[in-house]
PDB file of C-alpha atoms in Angstrom:
ATOM      1  CA  MET H   2      11.801  32.178  56.413  1.00 50.00           C
ATOM      2  CA  ILE H   3       8.592  33.586  54.968  1.00 49.00           C
ATOM      3  CA  ASN H   4       7.057  33.920  58.467  1.00 55.00           C
ATOM      4  CA  PHE H   5      10.158  35.799  59.577  1.00 51.00           C
ATOM      5  CA  LEU H   6       9.820  38.241  56.672  1.00 48.00           C
ATOM      6  CA  ARG H   7       6.156  38.758  57.398  1.00 55.00           C
ATOM      7  CA  SER H   8       6.786  39.605  61.066  1.00 60.00           C
ATOM      8  CA  ASN H   9       9.566  41.990  60.110  1.00 54.00           C
ATOM      9  CA  ARG H  10       7.379  43.536  57.434  1.00 51.00           C
ATOM     10  CA  ALA H  11       4.607  44.248  59.982  1.00 53.00           C
ATOM     11  CA  ARG H  12       7.067  45.648  62.508  1.00 57.00           C
ATOM     12  CA  LEU H  13       8.668  47.944  59.928  1.00 48.00           C
ATOM     13  CA  PHE H  14       5.314  49.060  58.572  1.00 48.00           C
ATOM     14  CA  PHE H  15       4.029  50.141  61.976  1.00 49.00           C
ATOM     15  CA  SER H  16       7.330  51.769  62.820  1.00 50.00           C
ATOM     16  CA  SER H  17       6.952  53.928  59.696  1.00 49.00           C
ATOM     17  CA  LYS H  18      10.162  52.577  58.106  1.00 53.00           C
ATOM     18  CA  ILE H  19       8.494  52.382  54.686  1.00 59.00           C
ATOM     19  CA  SER H  20      11.660  51.896  52.624  1.00 60.00           C
ATOM     20  CA  LYS H  21      12.761  48.901  54.650  1.00 60.00           C
ATOM     21  CA  TYR H  22       9.214  47.589  54.625  1.00 52.00           C
ATOM     22  CA  LEU H  23       9.177  47.703  50.813  1.00 61.00           C
ATOM     23  CA  LEU H  24      12.496  45.899  50.629  1.00 64.00           C
ATOM     24  CA  TYR H  25      11.240  43.123  52.871  1.00 58.00           C
ATOM     25  CA  ALA H  26       8.009  42.888  50.869  1.00 64.00           C
ATOM     26  CA  ILE H  27       9.953  42.625  47.623  1.00 74.00           C
ATOM     27  CA  GLY H  28      12.235  40.028  49.205  1.00 70.00           C
ATOM     28  CA  GLU H  29       9.237  37.983  50.231  1.00 71.00           C
ATOM     29  CA  ILE H  30       7.834  38.109  46.703  1.00 77.00           C
ATOM     30  CA  ILE H  31      11.180  37.092  45.239  1.00 78.00           C
ATOM     31  CA  LEU H  32      11.405  34.145  47.607  1.00 75.00           C
ATOM     32  CA  VAL H  33       7.899  33.008  46.668  1.00 76.00           C
ATOM     33  CA  VAL H  34       8.698  33.312  42.950  1.00 77.00           C
ATOM     34  CA  ILE H  35      11.963  31.424  43.387  1.00 80.00           C
ATOM     35  CA  GLY H  36      10.122  28.688  45.288  1.00 74.00           C
ATOM     36  CA  ILE H  37       7.546  28.382  42.531  1.00 79.00           C
ATOM     37  CA  LEU H  38      10.254  28.238  39.841  1.00 78.00           C
ATOM     38  CA  ILE H  39      12.165  25.555  41.741  1.00 79.00           C
ATOM     39  CA  ALA H  40       8.972  23.525  42.179  1.00 69.00           C
ATOM     40  CA  LEU H  41       8.214  23.825  38.460  1.00 74.00           C
ATOM     41  CA  GLN H  42      11.764  22.843  37.585  1.00 74.00           C
ATOM     42  CA  VAL H  43      11.604  19.760  39.807  1.00 66.00           C
ATOM     43  CA  ASN H  44       8.236  18.832  38.331  1.00 66.00           C
ATOM     44  CA  ASN H  45       9.545  19.280  34.779  1.00 63.00           C
ATOM     45  CA  TRP H  46      12.587  17.176  35.615  1.00 68.00           C
ATOM     46  CA  ASN H  47      10.380  14.399  37.011  1.00 63.00           C
ATOM     47  CA  GLU H  48       8.153  14.493  33.927  1.00 63.00           C
ATOM     48  CA  ARG H  49      11.217  14.402  31.694  1.00 65.00           C
ATOM     49  CA  GLU H  50      12.531  11.354  33.526  1.00 63.00           C
ATOM     50  CA  LYS H  51       9.172   9.626  33.071  1.00 70.00           C
ATOM     51  CA  GLU H  52       9.191  10.421  29.335  1.00 68.00           C
ATOM     52  CA  LEU H  53      12.735   9.093  28.916  1.00 68.00           C
ATOM     53  CA  LYS H  54      11.849   5.847  30.698  1.00 83.00           C
ATOM     54  CA  HIS H  55       8.713   5.530  28.583  1.00 83.00           C
ATOM     55  CA  GLU H  56      10.702   6.161  25.400  1.00 86.00           C
ATOM     56  CA  HIS H  57      13.266   3.550  26.492  1.00 88.00           C
ATOM     57  CA  ASN H  58      10.537   0.937  26.966  1.00 90.00           C
ATOM     58  CA  ILE H  59       9.002   1.822  23.595  1.00 91.00           C
ATOM     59  CA  LEU H  60      12.381   1.403  21.889  1.00 92.00           C
ATOM     60  CA  LEU H  61      12.906  -1.986  23.516  1.00 93.00           C
ATOM     61  CA  ASN H  62       9.468  -3.190  22.389  1.00 93.00           C
ATOM     62  CA  LEU H  63      10.084  -1.839  18.894  1.00 94.00           C
ATOM     63  CA  LYS H  64      13.409  -3.629  18.726  1.00 94.00           C
ATOM     64  CA  THR H  65      11.832  -6.965  19.671  1.00 95.00           C
ATOM     65  CA  GLU H  66       8.992  -6.597  17.174  1.00 95.00           C
ATOM     66  CA  LEU H  67      11.285  -5.553  14.319  1.00 95.00           C
ATOM     67  CA  GLN H  68      13.719  -8.403  14.982  1.00 96.00           C
ATOM     68  CA  ASP H  69      10.846 -10.899  14.905  1.00 95.00           C
ATOM     69  CA  ASN H  70       9.519  -9.366  11.687  1.00 95.00           C
ATOM     70  CA  LEU H  71      12.979  -9.413  10.149  1.00 96.00           C
ATOM     71  CA  ASN H  72      13.250 -13.166  10.767  1.00 96.00           C
ATOM     72  CA  VAL H  73       9.830 -13.777   9.210  1.00 95.00           C
ATOM     73  CA  LEU H  74      10.652 -11.541   6.244  1.00 96.00           C
ATOM     74  CA  GLN H  75      13.957 -13.329   5.649  1.00 96.00           C
ATOM     75  CA  LEU H  76      12.127 -16.656   5.573  1.00 93.00           C
ATOM     76  CA  SER H  77       9.698 -15.386   2.928  1.00 95.00           C
ATOM     77  CA  ILE H  78      12.609 -13.953   0.906  1.00 96.00           C
ATOM     78  CA  THR H  79      14.374 -17.332   1.015  1.00 94.00           C
ATOM     79  CA  LYS H  80      11.217 -19.162  -0.105  1.00 92.00           C
ATOM     80  CA  ARG H  81      10.631 -16.672  -2.900  1.00 96.00           C
ATOM     81  CA  ASN H  82      14.199 -17.097  -4.100  1.00 95.00           C
ATOM     82  CA  GLN H  83      13.425 -20.799  -4.468  1.00 93.00           C
ATOM     83  CA  GLN H  84      10.272 -19.894  -6.359  1.00 95.00           C
ATOM     84  CA  LEU H  85      12.188 -17.576  -8.684  1.00 96.00           C
ATOM     85  CA  GLY H  86      14.808 -20.252  -9.296  1.00 95.00           C
ATOM     86  CA  ALA H  87      12.109 -22.776 -10.148  1.00 94.00           C
ATOM     87  CA  THR H  88      10.304 -20.448 -12.572  1.00 95.00           C
ATOM     88  CA  ASN H  89      13.608 -19.651 -14.279  1.00 94.00           C
ATOM     89  CA  LEU H  90      14.365 -23.353 -14.751  1.00 92.00           C
ATOM     90  CA  LEU H  91      10.846 -24.015 -16.027  1.00 92.00           C
ATOM     91  CA  LEU H  92      11.087 -21.183 -18.540  1.00 92.00           C
ATOM     92  CA  ASN H  93      14.510 -22.438 -19.663  1.00 89.00           C
ATOM     93  CA  SER H  94      13.095 -25.967 -20.049  1.00 85.00           C
ATOM     94  CA  ILE H  95      10.327 -24.588 -22.237  1.00 84.00           C
ATOM     95  CA  ARG H  96      12.833 -22.839 -24.493  1.00 79.00           C
ATOM     96  CA  ASN H  97      15.026 -25.897 -25.003  1.00 76.00           C
ATOM     97  CA  SER H  98      14.686 -29.673 -24.927  1.00 59.00           C
ATOM     98  CA  SER H  99      16.668 -30.319 -21.739  1.00 58.00           C
ATOM     99  CA  GLY H 100      14.675 -31.747 -18.840  1.00 54.00           C
ATOM    100  CA  LYS H 101      11.411 -32.089 -20.762  1.00 56.00           C
ATOM    101  CA  ASN H 102      11.198 -35.812 -20.060  1.00 63.00           C
ATOM    102  CA  ASP H 103      12.185 -35.635 -16.393  1.00 70.00           C
ATOM    103  CA  THR H 104       8.819 -35.972 -14.612  1.00 75.00           C
ATOM    104  CA  GLU H 105      10.257 -35.881 -11.107  1.00 78.00           C
ATOM    105  CA  LYS H 106      12.208 -32.708 -11.799  1.00 83.00           C
ATOM    106  CA  LEU H 107       9.162 -31.092 -13.396  1.00 85.00           C
ATOM    107  CA  ASP H 108       7.001 -31.924 -10.380  1.00 86.00           C
ATOM    108  CA  SER H 109       9.522 -30.437  -7.956  1.00 87.00           C
ATOM    109  CA  LEU H 110       9.877 -27.246 -10.021  1.00 90.00           C
ATOM    110  CA  ILE H 111       6.110 -26.869 -10.310  1.00 91.00           C
ATOM    111  CA  GLY H 112       5.826 -27.387  -6.566  1.00 90.00           C
ATOM    112  CA  LEU H 113       8.370 -24.636  -5.889  1.00 92.00           C
ATOM    113  CA  SER H 114       6.729 -22.307  -8.387  1.00 94.00           C
ATOM    114  CA  ARG H 115       3.436 -22.658  -6.485  1.00 93.00           C
ATOM    115  CA  TYR H 116       4.889 -21.327  -3.220  1.00 91.00           C
ATOM    116  CA  LEU H 117       2.995 -18.506  -1.507  1.00 91.00           C
ATOM    117  CA  PRO H 118       5.720 -16.991   0.715  1.00 90.00           C
ATOM    118  CA  ASN H 119       3.696 -14.034   1.992  1.00 93.00           C
ATOM    119  CA  PHE H 120       5.134 -11.768   4.672  1.00 93.00           C
ATOM    120  CA  GLU H 121       2.782 -11.587   7.672  1.00 92.00           C
ATOM    121  CA  ALA H 122       4.214  -8.764   9.747  1.00 91.00           C
ATOM    122  CA  ARG H 123       3.497  -8.121  13.403  1.00 89.00           C
ATOM    123  CA  SER H 124       2.635  -4.443  13.855  1.00 87.00           C
ATOM    124  CA  GLY H 125       1.041  -4.322  17.299  1.00 88.00           C
ATOM    125  CA  VAL H 126       3.743  -2.168  18.894  1.00 90.00           C
ATOM    126  CA  ILE H 127       3.976   0.267  15.972  1.00 90.00           C
ATOM    127  CA  GLU H 128       0.202   0.604  15.675  1.00 90.00           C
ATOM    128  CA  GLU H 129      -0.132   1.201  19.425  1.00 89.00           C
ATOM    129  CA  ILE H 130       2.537   3.915  19.282  1.00 88.00           C
ATOM    130  CA  ILE H 131       0.826   5.719  16.412  1.00 87.00           C
ATOM    131  CA  ASN H 132      -2.792   5.278  17.540  1.00 88.00           C
ATOM    132  CA  SER H 133      -2.085   6.349  21.129  1.00 86.00           C
ATOM    133  CA  GLY H 134      -0.138   9.453  20.113  1.00 84.00           C
ATOM    134  CA  LYS H 135       3.107   8.169  21.631  1.00 85.00           C
ATOM    135  CA  LEU H 136       5.032   8.793  18.418  1.00 86.00           C
ATOM    136  CA  ASN H 137       6.040  12.237  19.709  1.00 85.00           C
ATOM    137  CA  LEU H 138       7.790  10.601  22.668  1.00 85.00           C
ATOM    138  CA  LEU H 139      10.463   9.387  20.245  1.00 87.00           C
ATOM    139  CA  GLU H 140      13.102  12.078  19.905  1.00 87.00           C
ATOM    140  CA  ASN H 141      14.689  10.755  16.727  1.00 91.00           C
ATOM    141  CA  GLU H 142      12.954  12.447  13.798  1.00 91.00           C
ATOM    142  CA  GLU H 143      14.068   9.851  11.245  1.00 94.00           C
ATOM    143  CA  LEU H 144      12.677   7.051  13.396  1.00 93.00           C
ATOM    144  CA  ARG H 145       9.326   8.831  13.681  1.00 92.00           C
ATOM    145  CA  LYS H 146       9.186   9.200   9.903  1.00 93.00           C
ATOM    146  CA  ILE H 147      10.015   5.526   9.307  1.00 93.00           C
ATOM    147  CA  LEU H 148       7.297   4.367  11.711  1.00 92.00           C
ATOM    148  CA  SER H 149       4.765   6.724  10.132  1.00 91.00           C
ATOM    149  CA  ASN H 150       5.438   5.152   6.713  1.00 91.00           C
ATOM    150  CA  TRP H 151       5.494   1.557   8.000  1.00 92.00           C
ATOM    151  CA  SER H 152       1.891   0.691   7.126  1.00 90.00           C
ATOM    152  CA  GLY H 153       2.327   2.136   3.625  1.00 92.00           C
ATOM    153  CA  ASP H 154       5.427   0.012   3.001  1.00 92.00           C
ATOM    154  CA  LEU H 155       3.582  -3.127   4.135  1.00 93.00           C
ATOM    155  CA  GLU H 156       0.556  -2.305   2.009  1.00 94.00           C
ATOM    156  CA  ASP H 157       2.758  -1.923  -1.076  1.00 95.00           C
ATOM    157  CA  LEU H 158       4.242  -5.390  -0.528  1.00 95.00           C
ATOM    158  CA  ARG H 159       0.831  -6.873   0.304  1.00 96.00           C
ATOM    159  CA  ARG H 160      -0.650  -5.680  -3.003  1.00 96.00           C
ATOM    160  CA  LYS H 161       2.149  -7.371  -4.936  1.00 96.00           C
ATOM    161  CA  GLU H 162       1.947 -10.581  -2.913  1.00 96.00           C
ATOM    162  CA  ASP H 163      -1.836 -10.643  -3.368  1.00 96.00           C
ATOM    163  CA  GLY H 164      -1.376 -10.226  -7.124  1.00 96.00           C
ATOM    164  CA  LEU H 165       1.042 -13.154  -7.195  1.00 96.00           C
ATOM    165  CA  GLN H 166      -1.271 -15.238  -5.034  1.00 96.00           C
ATOM    166  CA  ASP H 167      -4.240 -14.583  -7.343  1.00 97.00           C
ATOM    167  CA  ILE H 168      -2.269 -15.741 -10.377  1.00 97.00           C
ATOM    168  CA  ILE H 169      -1.264 -18.977  -8.634  1.00 96.00           C
ATOM    169  CA  LEU H 170      -4.601 -19.799  -6.994  1.00 96.00           C
ATOM    170  CA  LEU H 171      -6.982 -18.565  -9.663  1.00 97.00           C
ATOM    171  CA  GLN H 172      -5.068 -19.341 -12.875  1.00 96.00           C
ATOM    172  CA  TYR H 173      -1.977 -21.514 -12.395  1.00 95.00           C
ATOM    173  CA  ASN H 174      -3.429 -24.185 -10.107  1.00 94.00           C
ATOM    174  CA  PRO H 175      -6.655 -24.592 -12.151  1.00 95.00           C
ATOM    175  CA  TYR H 176      -4.585 -24.907 -15.326  1.00 94.00           C
ATOM    176  CA  LEU H 177      -2.372 -27.620 -13.800  1.00 91.00           C
ATOM    177  CA  ALA H 178      -5.365 -29.478 -12.370  1.00 89.00           C
ATOM    178  CA  LYS H 179      -6.950 -29.570 -15.811  1.00 88.00           C
ATOM    179  CA  ASN H 180      -3.912 -30.154 -18.031  1.00 87.00           C
ATOM    180  CA  TYR H 181      -1.391 -31.950 -15.835  1.00 85.00           C
ATOM    181  CA  THR H 182      -1.747 -32.897 -12.143  1.00 81.00           C
ATOM    182  CA  LEU H 183      -1.372 -31.167  -8.804  1.00 83.00           C
ATOM    183  CA  ARG H 184      -0.833 -34.306  -6.774  1.00 82.00           C
ATOM    184  CA  ASN H 185       2.870 -34.834  -7.357  1.00 80.00           C
ATOM    185  CA  SER H 186       3.784 -31.190  -6.854  1.00 82.00           C
ATOM    186  CA  ASP H 187       1.546 -31.164  -3.770  1.00 84.00           C
ATOM    187  CA  ASP H 188       3.590 -34.086  -2.441  1.00 81.00           C
ATOM    188  CA  PHE H 189       6.755 -32.084  -2.997  1.00 80.00           C
ATOM    189  CA  ILE H 190       5.299 -29.033  -1.230  1.00 81.00           C
ATOM    190  CA  VAL H 191       4.351 -31.124   1.807  1.00 81.00           C
ATOM    191  CA  GLN H 192       7.788 -32.722   1.958  1.00 78.00           C
ATOM    192  CA  GLU H 193       9.686 -29.454   1.591  1.00 77.00           C
ATOM    193  CA  LEU H 194       7.549 -27.009   3.547  1.00 73.00           C
ATOM    194  CA  TRP H 195       6.731 -29.167   6.544  1.00 76.00           C
ATOM    195  CA  LYS H 196       9.524 -31.738   6.585  1.00 77.00           C
ATOM    196  CA  ASN H 197      10.882 -30.389   9.895  1.00 79.00           C
ATOM    197  CA  ASN H 198       7.501 -29.731  11.467  1.00 79.00           C
ATOM    198  CA  PRO H 199       7.019 -32.059  14.467  1.00 85.00           C
ATOM    199  CA  ASN H 200       3.234 -31.777  14.081  1.00 86.00           C
ATOM    200  CA  LEU H 201       3.234 -33.331  10.613  1.00 79.00           C
ATOM    201  CA  ASN H 202       1.876 -36.860  10.538  1.00 80.00           C
ATOM    202  CA  LYS H 203       3.260 -38.719   7.519  1.00 75.00           C
ATOM    203  CA  ASN H 204       0.159 -40.887   7.434  1.00 78.00           C
ATOM    204  CA  TRP H 205      -1.883 -37.844   6.420  1.00 79.00           C
ATOM    205  CA  ARG H 206      -0.435 -38.012   2.913  1.00 75.00           C
ATOM    206  CA  PRO H 207      -0.287 -41.141   0.651  1.00 74.00           C
ATOM    207  CA  SER H 208       3.208 -42.071  -0.446  1.00 67.00           C
ATOM    208  CA  SER H 209       2.297 -43.079  -4.001  1.00 60.00           C
ATOM    209  CA  HIS H 210       2.472 -40.606  -6.884  1.00 60.00           C
ATOM    210  CA  SER H 211      -0.051 -39.836  -9.558  1.00 57.00           C
ATOM    211  CA  ILE H 212       0.441 -41.725 -12.817  1.00 58.00           C
ATOM    212  CA  ASN H 213      -1.166 -40.208 -15.874  1.00 57.00           C
ATOM    213  CA  SER H 214       0.084 -41.867 -19.029  1.00 53.00           C
ATOM    214  CA  ASP H 215      -1.841 -39.430 -21.212  1.00 65.00           C
ATOM    215  CA  VAL H 216       0.172 -36.421 -20.051  1.00 66.00           C
ATOM    216  CA  THR H 217       3.933 -36.052 -20.437  1.00 70.00           C
ATOM    217  CA  PRO H 218       6.194 -33.220 -19.251  1.00 71.00           C
ATOM    218  CA  GLU H 219       7.092 -32.503 -22.868  1.00 75.00           C
ATOM    219  CA  ASN H 220       3.464 -31.968 -23.839  1.00 77.00           C
ATOM    220  CA  VAL H 221       2.782 -29.729 -20.861  1.00 80.00           C
ATOM    221  CA  LEU H 222       5.910 -27.625 -21.351  1.00 83.00           C
ATOM    222  CA  SER H 223       5.015 -27.117 -25.006  1.00 85.00           C
ATOM    223  CA  ASP H 224       1.810 -25.255 -24.142  1.00 88.00           C
ATOM    224  CA  PRO H 225       2.120 -21.444 -24.608  1.00 91.00           C
ATOM    225  CA  GLU H 226      -0.522 -20.884 -21.909  1.00 93.00           C
ATOM    226  CA  LEU H 227       1.674 -22.561 -19.293  1.00 92.00           C
ATOM    227  CA  GLU H 228       4.651 -20.513 -20.416  1.00 93.00           C
ATOM    228  CA  SER H 229       2.624 -17.321 -20.023  1.00 95.00           C
ATOM    229  CA  LEU H 230       1.459 -18.285 -16.533  1.00 96.00           C
ATOM    230  CA  ILE H 231       4.974 -19.157 -15.370  1.00 96.00           C
ATOM    231  CA  SER H 232       6.268 -15.905 -16.845  1.00 96.00           C
ATOM    232  CA  LEU H 233       3.598 -13.970 -14.938  1.00 97.00           C
ATOM    233  CA  ILE H 234       4.500 -15.734 -11.705  1.00 97.00           C
ATOM    234  CA  ASN H 235       8.157 -14.939 -12.285  1.00 97.00           C
ATOM    235  CA  LEU H 236       7.376 -11.269 -12.982  1.00 97.00           C
ATOM    236  CA  TRP H 237       5.202 -10.776  -9.902  1.00 97.00           C
ATOM    237  CA  ALA H 238       7.655 -12.710  -7.746  1.00 97.00           C
ATOM    238  CA  ILE H 239      10.466 -10.396  -8.872  1.00 97.00           C
ATOM    239  CA  SER H 240       8.363  -7.350  -8.013  1.00 96.00           C
ATOM    240  CA  SER H 241       7.502  -8.777  -4.582  1.00 97.00           C
ATOM    241  CA  GLN H 242      11.127  -9.697  -3.943  1.00 97.00           C
ATOM    242  CA  ILE H 243      12.399  -6.212  -4.769  1.00 97.00           C
ATOM    243  CA  THR H 244       9.918  -4.639  -2.339  1.00 97.00           C
ATOM    244  CA  SER H 245      10.763  -7.259   0.303  1.00 97.00           C
ATOM    245  CA  GLU H 246      14.462  -6.461   0.017  1.00 97.00           C
ATOM    246  CA  GLU H 247      13.713  -2.738   0.301  1.00 96.00           C
ATOM    247  CA  ILE H 248      11.690  -3.343   3.474  1.00 96.00           C
ATOM    248  CA  LYS H 249      14.466  -5.556   4.833  1.00 96.00           C
ATOM    249  CA  THR H 250      16.996  -2.755   4.287  1.00 96.00           C
ATOM    250  CA  LYS H 251      14.709  -0.275   6.059  1.00 96.00           C
ATOM    251  CA  MET H 252      14.186  -2.646   8.967  1.00 95.00           C
ATOM    252  CA  ASN H 253      17.921  -3.170   9.435  1.00 96.00           C
ATOM    253  CA  HIS H 254      18.475   0.593   9.300  1.00 96.00           C
ATOM    254  CA  THR H 255      15.657   1.137  11.808  1.00 95.00           C
ATOM    255  CA  LEU H 256      17.225  -1.380  14.178  1.00 96.00           C
ATOM    256  CA  GLU H 257      20.521   0.501  13.922  1.00 95.00           C
ATOM    257  CA  ILE H 258      18.761   3.751  14.852  1.00 94.00           C
ATOM    258  CA  ILE H 259      17.071   2.079  17.820  1.00 93.00           C
ATOM    259  CA  GLU H 260      20.366   0.584  19.007  1.00 93.00           C
ATOM    260  CA  ASN H 261      22.008   4.018  18.892  1.00 92.00           C
ATOM    261  CA  GLU H 262      19.111   5.594  20.767  1.00 89.00           C
ATOM    262  CA  LEU H 263      19.270   2.911  23.458  1.00 88.00           C
ATOM    263  CA  LYS H 264      23.009   3.469  23.862  1.00 83.00           C
ATOM    264  CA  THR H 265      22.366   7.198  24.289  1.00 77.00           C
ATOM    265  CA  ASP H 266      19.900   6.447  27.100  1.00 62.00           C
ATOM    266  CA  GLU H 267      22.474   4.445  29.058  1.00 60.00           C
TER     267      GLU H 267
END
């Protein structure tokens, strides 16, 4: 078509039909411009298709990672609920006489109170999205905001879990080792935490319990220092649990957003 216009343009030019020559020249320019615009439009459409496919893959990977994290978080929440229940019972036993002579019950409650149910989140997909600049590929503004704040939410929970862990490892355990015993509560932890683990060899742990006639549950529970330590554990566990529940709510909401975005892509 363009070659045809060019030949006509030359013929009209040499035949002195200037007005028709100008019209053909303008027509040729318009055709070239239209061709360029169509090419750009096709290219933009192809790029848009690539971006949508990329976004779809990102959403699928995000969904998998968040679902895995949600399962891990729920497990830590369940364990911490057991810890909170144990600290409540221990504090109630300190305030009244019930259960003060039940050594087995005391050992199990101490074992539960020594749990360290920390949330170890997987963040590979989210970090890759943010660090590589792919966050802008996600069209949903709320989703982009949630992912941008993800590391801050985790850091908030980590600080609280680290505070709880320090109290247990640096104060609570040393106190029990000095004034009571860790062996029986350690036995309980092994039995409860790893009872369904196929890799646990029962021969790794002796079946007999520690017997210390000089220490009784009543004497231990009467110590104000123990009460203070258990109260601290309870306080920090509550703080960690509140933040965990908040993160759980955000994760469920994020999964709902992702599901809606994936449905839109279909």
